[in-house]
Amino acid sequence: MFLIVVISFSLSTVVVQMEPNVDSSYIAAVYEHNVIQASDPVIPVSRSDALRNMQKNLDIYEVQAAKAAKQDVQILVFPEAGILGFLFTTRLSIFNYLETIPDPQKESWNPCTELGKYNNTEVLQRLSCMARNHNIYLVANMGDLQPCPMMTDLSSSCPPDGHWQFNTNVVFRSDGLLVARYHKQHLYREIYFDPPPKPEIITFDTPFAGKFGLITCFDIIFYQPTIELIEKGVRQLIFPTGWLNTFPFLDSVQFQSAFSLGANVTLLAANLRKETVPITSGYKTMTGSGIYTPDSATYHHAQKGDPEEGKLLVASVPVPQWVGQNVDTEKGSVRAPKTVSSVPPSSSTFHSSVKYDPLTFVLLTETEGKVNVCNGTFCCHLQYRLIPQGDSNELYALGAFAGKHNERFFIQVCALIRCAGNDVSSCGQEVLEAESKFDFVLEGTFGTTYVYPSVLASRFVLE
Ligand SMILES: *[C@@H]1O[C@H](CO)[C@@H](O)[C@H](O)[C@H]1NC(C)=O
Ligand SMILES: *[C@@H]1O[C@H](CO)[C@@H](O)[C@H](O)[C@H]1NC(C)=O
Ligand SMILES: *[C@@H]1O[C@H](CO)[C@@H](O)[C@H](O)[C@H]1NC(C)=O
């Protein structure tokens, strides 16, 4: 029944600071949204056509905000691209969907009550009034259009058309005030958006739960801003995403829960819902949202064939307690065990690709024991006892990989996986079901304290 994975990214040290001690909990909600896309997002449209498209999604947001308010939700998170859609092909094709979002660190603006202050801000106004009418903190993702400054050191990053287009999270207080604006750092094939000229570390405070940090989708993999927020002591992250599920290491709910556990933070994750999103080689699925703490997970993951529909998740979340200062300054000493048993690497290794990554594997041939497998100097060690279920005769293998994942970013992975068939050549092929149970300890010589452990069981159930 198990597919066990430990992933780490090449990051550095943890320095955690104090936060006020609040002994309480609050009610959070995330909405997984089946975004209504423009009928032809390739062709540039007028502002009124763009608004007509966006209002369809905002109508759904309105219904969900009302539903959430009825359940006493205090903060509601909508996904990345949930208002815009994500099929645009050029800067021009998204242009009329964008609004110029004033910087809440420089000025105080409540779009719902100060309607006439800026033109072309219908989306901001609608979101602000939604927050205000339902008395709820609201986080949504939209597009920000910012003219390049004329004479600053940032001008050099100005696009040729004279303005920036940012993938942006906005946060409204429960009275409608715009309290935070975050520009996504790590774009993923979004040629119509620009990364901000400088990475942004954006947080906001709430009366019910203290501080939250903002990240968007692909950002979660990288040092900036994600780990920087954590190192600054932020214990709660908000994560609007449009996540393409990548089995077996980067499925949405698998990575969300692993991140919450490994980074020891609360994660409010709202994903889009689409069964088939075309990619260069076939298609991928978008689903998988949740409210995670290191001790709990309230999540939703649609299965193949499920209806393509939205899902509101509501959970009570404890406010994180104080953590000690400077928990760790030495790489690898907090959560990542670095002392791996002296069992010599098993001799009968073989190589097989798991999606994009060539893993080095060793088969589990006994019902219990210890095995080691290395990829260069990076080693994984497994101590296990296999408890076969029924008359199943499943084949398992331990794999290690240290290298560049899908030509995009470096990872170190230790993985215990079920092979698809009874033959060595099937190890690494996609398999969605398994029956066996394991008692196990899995360790790796990770080069970082940020190690994200996950156990994914049949049909995307988290263990
Ligand atoms: C908004 O647009 C109208 C009509 O184009 C113009 O008269 C008005 O000055 C603009 N207001 C602001 C705040 O820019
Ligand atoms: C996780 O953070 C909490 C405070 O939010 C702290 O009490 C706990 O010790 C931390 N756990 C680990 C494993 O670092
Ligand atoms: C891991 O193995 C791959 C090939 O399977 C190899 O290209 C890569 O260099 C190895 N990594 C290390 C750290 O040795």
XYZ file of N, CA, C and O and ligand atoms in Angstrom, residues 235 261 264-265 294 320-324 327 334-335, ligand 2:
66
model
N 5.360 31.208 10.703
C 4.943 29.825 10.968
C 3.698 29.422 10.171
O 3.203 28.297 10.313
N 5.018 19.399 7.202
C 5.711 18.587 8.203
C 7.203 18.923 8.246
O 7.767 19.164 9.314
N 7.752 22.434 9.300
C 7.093 22.667 10.584
C 6.263 23.959 10.560
O 6.406 24.819 11.421
N 5.437 24.075 9.539
C 4.584 25.261 9.408
C 3.159 24.854 9.033
O 2.931 23.756 8.535
N 1.704 20.554 11.004
C 2.585 19.392 11.141
C 1.865 18.185 11.771
O 2.320 17.057 11.613
N 0.057 28.617 15.819
C 1.340 28.020 16.191
C 1.915 28.664 17.452
O 1.801 29.871 17.647
N 2.534 27.842 18.264
C 3.131 28.324 19.506
C 4.518 28.871 19.248
O 5.082 28.718 18.191
N 5.055 29.475 20.265
C 6.416 30.001 20.201
C 7.382 28.915 19.796
O 7.216 27.762 20.152
N 8.420 29.327 19.121
C 9.529 28.414 18.915
C 10.783 29.088 19.427
O 10.859 30.309 19.480
N 11.740 28.290 19.825
C 12.976 28.836 20.383
C 13.733 29.629 19.335
O 13.513 29.489 18.142
N 17.042 27.885 16.397
C 16.877 26.458 16.620
C 18.087 25.687 16.116
O 18.575 24.771 16.732
N 19.010 19.283 12.692
C 17.703 19.308 13.334
C 16.842 18.110 12.958
O 16.606 17.239 13.764
N 16.425 18.077 11.725
C 15.497 17.015 11.364
C 16.082 16.002 10.387
O 15.566 14.946 10.207
C 7.659 23.012 15.387
O 7.245 24.289 15.777
C 6.642 24.326 17.059
C 6.167 25.744 17.277
O 5.348 26.171 16.235
C 7.647 23.883 18.112
O 7.028 23.897 19.392
C 8.144 22.495 17.770
O 9.163 22.112 18.669
C 8.688 22.465 16.350
N 8.996 21.094 16.000
C 10.147 20.749 15.434
C 10.302 19.308 15.131
O 11.015 21.541 15.172
